[in-house]
Structure formats: C-alpha cells, structure tokens
PDB file of C-alpha atoms in Angstrom:
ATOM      1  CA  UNK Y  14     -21.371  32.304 -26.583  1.00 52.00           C
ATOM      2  CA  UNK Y  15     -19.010  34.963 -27.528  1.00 64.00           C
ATOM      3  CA  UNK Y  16     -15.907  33.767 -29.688  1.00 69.00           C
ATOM      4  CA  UNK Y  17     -13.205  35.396 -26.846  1.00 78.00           C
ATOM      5  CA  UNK Y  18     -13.179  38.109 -23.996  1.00 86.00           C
ATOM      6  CA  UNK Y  19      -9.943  39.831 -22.946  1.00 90.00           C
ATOM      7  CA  UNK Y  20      -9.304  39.709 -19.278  1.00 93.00           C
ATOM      8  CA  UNK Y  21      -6.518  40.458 -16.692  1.00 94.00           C
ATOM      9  CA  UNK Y  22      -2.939  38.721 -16.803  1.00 90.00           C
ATOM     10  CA  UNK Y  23      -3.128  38.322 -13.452  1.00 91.00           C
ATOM     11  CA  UNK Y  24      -3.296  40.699 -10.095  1.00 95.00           C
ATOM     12  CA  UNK Y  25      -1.079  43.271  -9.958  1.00 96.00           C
ATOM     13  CA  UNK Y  26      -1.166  47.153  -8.799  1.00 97.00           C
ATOM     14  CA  UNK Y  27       0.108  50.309 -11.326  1.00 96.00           C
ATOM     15  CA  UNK Y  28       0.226  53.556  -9.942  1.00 95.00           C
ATOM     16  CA  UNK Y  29      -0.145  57.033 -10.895  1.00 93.00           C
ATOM     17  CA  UNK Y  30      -0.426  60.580 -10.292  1.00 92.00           C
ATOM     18  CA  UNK Y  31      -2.498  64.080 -11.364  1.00 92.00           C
ATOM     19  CA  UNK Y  32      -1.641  66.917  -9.269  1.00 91.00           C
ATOM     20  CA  UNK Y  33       0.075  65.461  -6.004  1.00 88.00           C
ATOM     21  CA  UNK Y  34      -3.018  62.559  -5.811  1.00 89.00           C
ATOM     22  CA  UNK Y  35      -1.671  59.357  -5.773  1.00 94.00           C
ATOM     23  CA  UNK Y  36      -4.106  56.965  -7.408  1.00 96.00           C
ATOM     24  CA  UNK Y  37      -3.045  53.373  -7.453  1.00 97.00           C
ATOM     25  CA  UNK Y  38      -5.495  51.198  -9.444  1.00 98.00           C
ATOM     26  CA  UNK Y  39      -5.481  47.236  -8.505  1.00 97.00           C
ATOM     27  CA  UNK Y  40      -6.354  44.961 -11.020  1.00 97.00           C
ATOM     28  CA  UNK Y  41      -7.368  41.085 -10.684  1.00 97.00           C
ATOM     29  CA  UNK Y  42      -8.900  38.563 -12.330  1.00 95.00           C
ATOM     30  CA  UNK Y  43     -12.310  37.763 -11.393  1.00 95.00           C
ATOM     31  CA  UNK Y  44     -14.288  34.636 -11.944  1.00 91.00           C
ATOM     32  CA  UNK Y  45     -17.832  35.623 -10.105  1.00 95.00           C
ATOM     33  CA  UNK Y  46     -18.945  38.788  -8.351  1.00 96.00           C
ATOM     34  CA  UNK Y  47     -18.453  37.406  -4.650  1.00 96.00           C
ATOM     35  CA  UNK Y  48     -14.438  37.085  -6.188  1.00 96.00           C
ATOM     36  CA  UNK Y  49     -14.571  40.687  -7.208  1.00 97.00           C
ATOM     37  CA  UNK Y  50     -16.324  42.142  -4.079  1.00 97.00           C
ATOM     38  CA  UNK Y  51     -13.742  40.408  -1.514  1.00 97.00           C
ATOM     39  CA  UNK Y  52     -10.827  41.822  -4.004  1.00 97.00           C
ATOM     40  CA  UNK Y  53     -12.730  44.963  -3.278  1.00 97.00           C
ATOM     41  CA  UNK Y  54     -12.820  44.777   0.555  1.00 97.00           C
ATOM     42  CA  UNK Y  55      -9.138  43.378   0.626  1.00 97.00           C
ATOM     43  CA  UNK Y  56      -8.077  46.647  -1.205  1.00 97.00           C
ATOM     44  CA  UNK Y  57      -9.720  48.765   1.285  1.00 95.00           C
ATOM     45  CA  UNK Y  58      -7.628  46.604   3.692  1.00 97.00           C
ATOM     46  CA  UNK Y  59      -4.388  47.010   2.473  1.00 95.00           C
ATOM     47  CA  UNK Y  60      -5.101  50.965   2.511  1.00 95.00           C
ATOM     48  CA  UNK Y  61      -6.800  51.954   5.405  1.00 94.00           C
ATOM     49  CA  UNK Y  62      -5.960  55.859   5.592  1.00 94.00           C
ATOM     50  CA  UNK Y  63      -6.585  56.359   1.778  1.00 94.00           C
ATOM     51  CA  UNK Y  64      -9.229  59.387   0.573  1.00 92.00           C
ATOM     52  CA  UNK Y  65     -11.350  57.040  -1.440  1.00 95.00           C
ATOM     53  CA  UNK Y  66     -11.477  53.586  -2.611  1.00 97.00           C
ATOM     54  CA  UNK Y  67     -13.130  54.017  -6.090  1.00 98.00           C
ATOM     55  CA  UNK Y  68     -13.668  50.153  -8.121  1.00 98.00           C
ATOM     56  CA  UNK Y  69     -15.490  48.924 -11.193  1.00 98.00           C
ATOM     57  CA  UNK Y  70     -15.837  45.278 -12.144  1.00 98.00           C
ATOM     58  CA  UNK Y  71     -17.472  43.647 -15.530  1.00 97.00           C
ATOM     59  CA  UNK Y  72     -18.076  39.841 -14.813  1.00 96.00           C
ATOM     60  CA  UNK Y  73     -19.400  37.428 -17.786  1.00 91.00           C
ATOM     61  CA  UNK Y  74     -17.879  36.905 -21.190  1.00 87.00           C
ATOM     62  CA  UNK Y  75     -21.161  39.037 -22.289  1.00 88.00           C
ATOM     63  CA  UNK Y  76     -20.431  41.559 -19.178  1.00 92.00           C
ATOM     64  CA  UNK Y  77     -24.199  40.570 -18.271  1.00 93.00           C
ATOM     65  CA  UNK Y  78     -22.325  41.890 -14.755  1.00 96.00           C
ATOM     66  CA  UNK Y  79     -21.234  45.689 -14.350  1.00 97.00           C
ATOM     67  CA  UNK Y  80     -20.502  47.210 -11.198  1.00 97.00           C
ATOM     68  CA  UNK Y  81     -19.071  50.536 -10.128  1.00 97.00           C
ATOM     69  CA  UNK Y  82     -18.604  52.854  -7.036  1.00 96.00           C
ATOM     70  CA  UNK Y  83     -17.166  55.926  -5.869  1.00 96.00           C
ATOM     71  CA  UNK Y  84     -16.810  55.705  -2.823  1.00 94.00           C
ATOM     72  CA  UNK Y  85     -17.515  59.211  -1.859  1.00 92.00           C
ATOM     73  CA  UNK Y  86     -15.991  60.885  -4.799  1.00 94.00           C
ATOM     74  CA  UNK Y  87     -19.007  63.012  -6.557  1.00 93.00           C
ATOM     75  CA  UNK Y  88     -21.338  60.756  -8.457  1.00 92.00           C
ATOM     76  CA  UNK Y  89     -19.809  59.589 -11.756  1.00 93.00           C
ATOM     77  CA  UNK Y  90     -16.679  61.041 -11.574  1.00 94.00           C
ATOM     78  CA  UNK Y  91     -14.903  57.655 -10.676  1.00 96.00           C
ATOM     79  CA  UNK Y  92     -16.662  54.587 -10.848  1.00 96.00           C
ATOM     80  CA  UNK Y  93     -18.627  55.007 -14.099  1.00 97.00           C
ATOM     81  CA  UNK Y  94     -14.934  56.243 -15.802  1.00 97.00           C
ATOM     82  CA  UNK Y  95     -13.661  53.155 -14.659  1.00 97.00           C
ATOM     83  CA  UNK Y  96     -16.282  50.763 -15.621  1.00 98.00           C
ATOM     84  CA  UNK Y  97     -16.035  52.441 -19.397  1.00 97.00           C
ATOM     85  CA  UNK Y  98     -12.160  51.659 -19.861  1.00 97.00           C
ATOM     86  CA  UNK Y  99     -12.781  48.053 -18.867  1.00 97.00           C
ATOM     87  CA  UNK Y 100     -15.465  47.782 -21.244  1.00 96.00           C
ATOM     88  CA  UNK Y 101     -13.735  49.814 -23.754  1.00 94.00           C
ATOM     89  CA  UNK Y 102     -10.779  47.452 -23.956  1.00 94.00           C
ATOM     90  CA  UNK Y 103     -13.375  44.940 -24.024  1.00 92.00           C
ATOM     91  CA  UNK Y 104     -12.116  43.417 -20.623  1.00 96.00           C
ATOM     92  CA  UNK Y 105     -14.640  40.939 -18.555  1.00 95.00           C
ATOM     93  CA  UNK Y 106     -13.903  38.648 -16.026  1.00 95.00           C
ATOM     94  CA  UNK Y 107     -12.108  41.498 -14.061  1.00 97.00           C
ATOM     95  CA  UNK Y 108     -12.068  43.888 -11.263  1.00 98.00           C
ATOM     96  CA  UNK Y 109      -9.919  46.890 -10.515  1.00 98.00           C
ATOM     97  CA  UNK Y 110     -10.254  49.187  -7.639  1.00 98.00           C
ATOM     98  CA  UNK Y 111      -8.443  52.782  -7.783  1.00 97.00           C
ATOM     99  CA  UNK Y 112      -7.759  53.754  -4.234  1.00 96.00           C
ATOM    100  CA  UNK Y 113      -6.971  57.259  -4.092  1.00 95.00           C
ATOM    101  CA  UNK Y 114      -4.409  59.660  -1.469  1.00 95.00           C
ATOM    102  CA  UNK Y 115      -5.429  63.152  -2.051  1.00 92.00           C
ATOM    103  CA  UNK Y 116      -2.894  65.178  -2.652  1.00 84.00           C
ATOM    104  CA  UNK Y 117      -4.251  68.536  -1.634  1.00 81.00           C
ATOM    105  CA  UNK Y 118      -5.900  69.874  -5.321  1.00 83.00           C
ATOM    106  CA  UNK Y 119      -9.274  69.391  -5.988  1.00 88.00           C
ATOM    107  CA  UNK Y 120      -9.259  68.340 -10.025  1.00 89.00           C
ATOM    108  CA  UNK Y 121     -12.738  68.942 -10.536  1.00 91.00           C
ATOM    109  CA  UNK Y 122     -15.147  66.936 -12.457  1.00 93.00           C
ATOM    110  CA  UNK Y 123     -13.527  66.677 -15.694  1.00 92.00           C
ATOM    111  CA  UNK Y 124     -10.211  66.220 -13.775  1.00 94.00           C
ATOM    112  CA  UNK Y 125     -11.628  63.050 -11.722  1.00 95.00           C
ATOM    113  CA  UNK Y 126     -12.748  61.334 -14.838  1.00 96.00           C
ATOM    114  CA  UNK Y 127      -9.616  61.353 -16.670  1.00 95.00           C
ATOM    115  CA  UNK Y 128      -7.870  60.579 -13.962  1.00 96.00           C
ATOM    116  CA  UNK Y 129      -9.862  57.612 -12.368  1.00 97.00           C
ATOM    117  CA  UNK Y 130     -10.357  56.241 -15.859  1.00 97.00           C
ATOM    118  CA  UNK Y 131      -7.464  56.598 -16.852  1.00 96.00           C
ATOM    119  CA  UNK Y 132      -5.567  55.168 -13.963  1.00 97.00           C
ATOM    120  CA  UNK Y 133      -7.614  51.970 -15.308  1.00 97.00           C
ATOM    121  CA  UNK Y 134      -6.282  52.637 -18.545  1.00 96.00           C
ATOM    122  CA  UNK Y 135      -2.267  52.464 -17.343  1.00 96.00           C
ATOM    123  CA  UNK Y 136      -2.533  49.436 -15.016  1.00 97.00           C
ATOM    124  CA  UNK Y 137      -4.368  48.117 -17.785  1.00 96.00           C
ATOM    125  CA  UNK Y 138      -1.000  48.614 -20.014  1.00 95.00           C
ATOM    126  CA  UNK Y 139       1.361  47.907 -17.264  1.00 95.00           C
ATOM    127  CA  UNK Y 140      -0.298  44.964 -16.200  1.00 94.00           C
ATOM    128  CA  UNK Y 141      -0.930  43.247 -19.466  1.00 93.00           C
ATOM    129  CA  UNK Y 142      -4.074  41.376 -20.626  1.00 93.00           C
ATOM    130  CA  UNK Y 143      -4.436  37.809 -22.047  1.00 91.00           C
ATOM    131  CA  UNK Y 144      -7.410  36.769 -24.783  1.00 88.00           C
ATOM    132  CA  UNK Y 145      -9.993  33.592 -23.879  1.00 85.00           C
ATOM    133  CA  UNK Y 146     -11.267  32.054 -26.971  1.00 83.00           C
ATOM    134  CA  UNK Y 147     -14.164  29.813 -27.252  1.00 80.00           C
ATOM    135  CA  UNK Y 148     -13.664  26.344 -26.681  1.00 84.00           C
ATOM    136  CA  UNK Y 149     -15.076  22.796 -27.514  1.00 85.00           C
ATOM    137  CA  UNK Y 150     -14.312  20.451 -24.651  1.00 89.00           C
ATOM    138  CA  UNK Y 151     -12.917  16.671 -25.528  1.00 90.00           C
ATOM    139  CA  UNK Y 152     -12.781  13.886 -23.686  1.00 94.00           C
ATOM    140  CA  UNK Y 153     -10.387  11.692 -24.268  1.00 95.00           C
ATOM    141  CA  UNK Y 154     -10.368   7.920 -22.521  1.00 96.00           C
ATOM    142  CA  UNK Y 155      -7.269   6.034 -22.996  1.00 94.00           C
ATOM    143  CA  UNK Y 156      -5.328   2.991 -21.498  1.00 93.00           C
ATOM    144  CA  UNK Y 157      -3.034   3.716 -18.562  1.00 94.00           C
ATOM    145  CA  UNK Y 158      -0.204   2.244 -20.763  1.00 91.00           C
ATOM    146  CA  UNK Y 159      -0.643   5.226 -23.478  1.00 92.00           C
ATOM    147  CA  UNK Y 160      -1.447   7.894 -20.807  1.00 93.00           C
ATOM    148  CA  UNK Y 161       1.220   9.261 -20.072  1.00 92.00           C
ATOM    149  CA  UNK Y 162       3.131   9.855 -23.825  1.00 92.00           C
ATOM    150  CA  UNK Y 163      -0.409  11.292 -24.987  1.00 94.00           C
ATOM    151  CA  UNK Y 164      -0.375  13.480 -22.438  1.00 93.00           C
ATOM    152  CA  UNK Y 165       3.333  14.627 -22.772  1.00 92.00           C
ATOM    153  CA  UNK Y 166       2.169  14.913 -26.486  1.00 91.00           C
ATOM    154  CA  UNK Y 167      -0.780  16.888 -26.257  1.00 92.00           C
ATOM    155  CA  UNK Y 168       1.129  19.599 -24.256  1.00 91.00           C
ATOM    156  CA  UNK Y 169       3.987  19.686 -26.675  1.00 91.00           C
ATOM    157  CA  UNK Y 170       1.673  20.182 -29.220  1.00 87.00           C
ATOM    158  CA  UNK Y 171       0.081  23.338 -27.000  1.00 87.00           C
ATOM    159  CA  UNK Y 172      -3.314  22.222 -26.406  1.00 87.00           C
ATOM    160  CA  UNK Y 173      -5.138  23.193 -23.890  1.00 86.00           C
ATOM    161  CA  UNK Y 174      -5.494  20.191 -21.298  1.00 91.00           C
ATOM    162  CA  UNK Y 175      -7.811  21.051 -18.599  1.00 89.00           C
ATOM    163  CA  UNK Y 176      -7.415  17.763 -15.883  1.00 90.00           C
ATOM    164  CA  UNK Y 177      -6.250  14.117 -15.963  1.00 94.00           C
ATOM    165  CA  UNK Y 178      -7.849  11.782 -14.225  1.00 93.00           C
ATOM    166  CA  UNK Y 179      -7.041   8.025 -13.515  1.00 94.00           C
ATOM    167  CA  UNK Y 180      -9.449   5.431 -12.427  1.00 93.00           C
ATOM    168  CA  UNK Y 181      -9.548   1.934 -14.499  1.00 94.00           C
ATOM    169  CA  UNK Y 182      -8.726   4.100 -17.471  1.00 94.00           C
ATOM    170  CA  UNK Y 183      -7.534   7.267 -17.795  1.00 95.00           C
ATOM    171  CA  UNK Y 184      -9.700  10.399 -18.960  1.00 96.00           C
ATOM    172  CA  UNK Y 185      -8.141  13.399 -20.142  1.00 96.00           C
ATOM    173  CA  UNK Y 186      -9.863  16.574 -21.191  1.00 93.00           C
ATOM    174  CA  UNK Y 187      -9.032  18.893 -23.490  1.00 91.00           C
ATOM    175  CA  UNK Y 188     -10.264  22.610 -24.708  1.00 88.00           C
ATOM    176  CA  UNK Y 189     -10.251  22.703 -28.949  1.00 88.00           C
ATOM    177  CA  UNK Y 190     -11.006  25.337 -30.954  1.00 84.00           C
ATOM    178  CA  UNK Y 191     -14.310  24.243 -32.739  1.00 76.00           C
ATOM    179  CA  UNK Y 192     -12.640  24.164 -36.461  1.00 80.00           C
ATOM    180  CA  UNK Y 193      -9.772  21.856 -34.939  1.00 86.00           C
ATOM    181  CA  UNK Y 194     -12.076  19.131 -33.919  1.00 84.00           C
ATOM    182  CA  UNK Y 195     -11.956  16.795 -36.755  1.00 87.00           C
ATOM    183  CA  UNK Y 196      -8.930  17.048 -37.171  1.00 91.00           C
ATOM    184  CA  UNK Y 197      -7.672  16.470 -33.703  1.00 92.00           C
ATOM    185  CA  UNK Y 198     -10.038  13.269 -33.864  1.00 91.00           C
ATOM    186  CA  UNK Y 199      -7.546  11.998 -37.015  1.00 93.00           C
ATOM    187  CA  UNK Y 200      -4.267  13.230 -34.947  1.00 93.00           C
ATOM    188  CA  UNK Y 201      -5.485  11.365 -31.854  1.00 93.00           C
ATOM    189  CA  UNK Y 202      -6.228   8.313 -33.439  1.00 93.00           C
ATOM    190  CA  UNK Y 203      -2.968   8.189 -35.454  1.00 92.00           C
ATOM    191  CA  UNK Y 204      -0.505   8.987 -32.147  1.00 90.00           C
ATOM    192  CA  UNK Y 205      -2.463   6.062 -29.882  1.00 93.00           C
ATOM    193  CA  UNK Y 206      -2.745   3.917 -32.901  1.00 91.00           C
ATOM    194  CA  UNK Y 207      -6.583   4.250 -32.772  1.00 92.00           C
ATOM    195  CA  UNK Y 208      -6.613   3.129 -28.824  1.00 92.00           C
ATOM    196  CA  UNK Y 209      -8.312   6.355 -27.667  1.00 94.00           C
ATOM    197  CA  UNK Y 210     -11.696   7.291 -27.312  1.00 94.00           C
ATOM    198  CA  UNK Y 211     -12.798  10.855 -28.071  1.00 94.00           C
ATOM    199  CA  UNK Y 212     -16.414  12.618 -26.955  1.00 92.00           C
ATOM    200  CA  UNK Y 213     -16.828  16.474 -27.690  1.00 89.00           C
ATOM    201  CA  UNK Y 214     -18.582  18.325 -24.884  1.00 84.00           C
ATOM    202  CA  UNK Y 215     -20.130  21.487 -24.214  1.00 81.00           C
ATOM    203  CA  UNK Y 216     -18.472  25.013 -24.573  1.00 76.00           C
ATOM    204  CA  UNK Y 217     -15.614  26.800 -22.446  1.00 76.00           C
ATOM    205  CA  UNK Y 218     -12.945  29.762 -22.825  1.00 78.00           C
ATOM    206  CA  UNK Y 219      -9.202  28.943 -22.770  1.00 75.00           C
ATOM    207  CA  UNK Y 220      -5.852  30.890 -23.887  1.00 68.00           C
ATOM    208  CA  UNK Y 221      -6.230  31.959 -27.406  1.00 56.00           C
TER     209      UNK Y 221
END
C-alpha cells in the first residue's frame, strides 16, 4: 500500500472563465467508480442547457482507476487535461466534472487544454484537499464500565476511532500509524489500568 493519497475536502463547485466561457468544474470525493459516474450524471442534471459536460476521475490510492471524457469537445482537449491535474497534484479517490457554457469564442486546441485543466487546477485550490495516510487498524475490547472515558480519551488524544460497538463488551477500533503501535499498546494499558485488550488488524487510510 501507498503511505498516503491526497483527495478532495469534500464536494464543492469553483468557477471560472477564458473568453466569455463559463467553465464551472465540480469536485467530489469518490470512493468507487459507480460513486464517480452518478456524480457525473447528477452534474449533467443540474446543467441541462450547458455546451459540454467534460469530467475526469482517478479512483484507488494507486489510481489503478483513470477515467476521462469530453463530451464532444475535440479529442483530448478536455478530459485528458483534466485527468493530468488530478494526477499531478497526486489526487485519487476523486472526481470532477467541468461543465462548460460557451461563450461565443472558439479557444482552440491549446486554449481548451489550459482552460479545462486548469479549471481543475482552481477548484482544486478553492476547494481544498485533505492527505490519507496509511493506517494499522486496532481493536480494542474493553469493559462497559471503562468504555466510555477510553473513548472520550482516545478522541482527546486525536486518534482516529473508526466505530464503537457494544455487545457483552465493548469493541472499539482504531486507525494508528504503524510506528505508533507499540506505543499505543503501553498508553492503552496504562489509562485502563491494563483492562483492555488490543489486536492489530489489516491496513486502511485515515486523516494524516
């Protein structure tokens, strides 16, 4: 696994403009292509007179998904420009569709690219982006009777708790950076007074 991907803060729409065009590139997180293509069609939706509805999206932490279109603009003048930004900032996990009012001025080939990708390129800024590191998932089992002050102090401490669950005991999991584990196992067992169980499990991404 990679050690982090940038992605997306979170949906949001920038817009800009290159010779009376409007071009207003959406951006949204994406978590598998079928999330990306009905981002896509919802888009096209919201703007149903619009000249084109251009998108790109890159989905895997090692982009092993990249998609592009453009939509009727010529052949890799939209698309392709906007699928390089994303994976120029290093951005996965993401989709953004440029929909596009023509303003009246062709801008040529040269003209589309920069424009298109850099439409990406602004939202991008706008928007913001947040970094996923790699994770080690822990599993920690505890008595209902400490539950509740462990987990108050794990989130003071900022980690990364992923779900609670109660049953005859309850089981809390946690994303850790891999060089933290040990030394959460010593922190946990001094805050429950060694009444916690811990397991390490496979790999995620979380906030880095």
């Amino acid at each position: 696994m990679r050690d982090g991907y940038v992605t997306v803060a979170g949906e949001g729409v920038h817009e800009t403009e290159v010779n009376r065009s409007r071009f207003l590139c959406a951006l949204a997180p994406a978590a598998t292509e079928e999330d990306a293509q009905a981002f896509i069609a919802r888009v096209r939706a919201l703007h149903p007179t619009a000249s084109h509805h251009c998108f790109a999206y890159v989905i895997g932490a090692d982009a092993a998904i990249q998609k592009a279109g453009d939509d009727g603009e010529p052949g890799g003048t939209a698309g392709l420009p906007m699928l390089q930004m994303l994976l120029r900032r290093e951005v996965r996990y993401a989709v953004a569709v440029v929909t596009r009012y023509f303003g009246g001025t062709k801008l040529g080939a040269g003209g589309l690219i920069r424009a298109y990708g850099g439409a990406v390129g602004a939202a991008l800024d706008a928007l913001g982006t947040v970094t996923r590191r790699r994770l080690r998932l822990a599993v920690v089992t505890v008595d209902h009777g400490r539950a509740g002050r462990l987990e108050n102090d794990l989130r003071a401490t900022g980690r990364d708790v992923r779900g609670v669950t109660y049953g005859a005991e309850v089981v809390i999991e946690v994303g850790l950076p891999e060089a933290e584990a040990e030394s959460f196992r010593a922190w946990l067992a001094g805050v429950t007074a060694g009444g916690a169980r811990l397991e390490l499990g496979g790999e995620t991404y979380g906030p880095g």
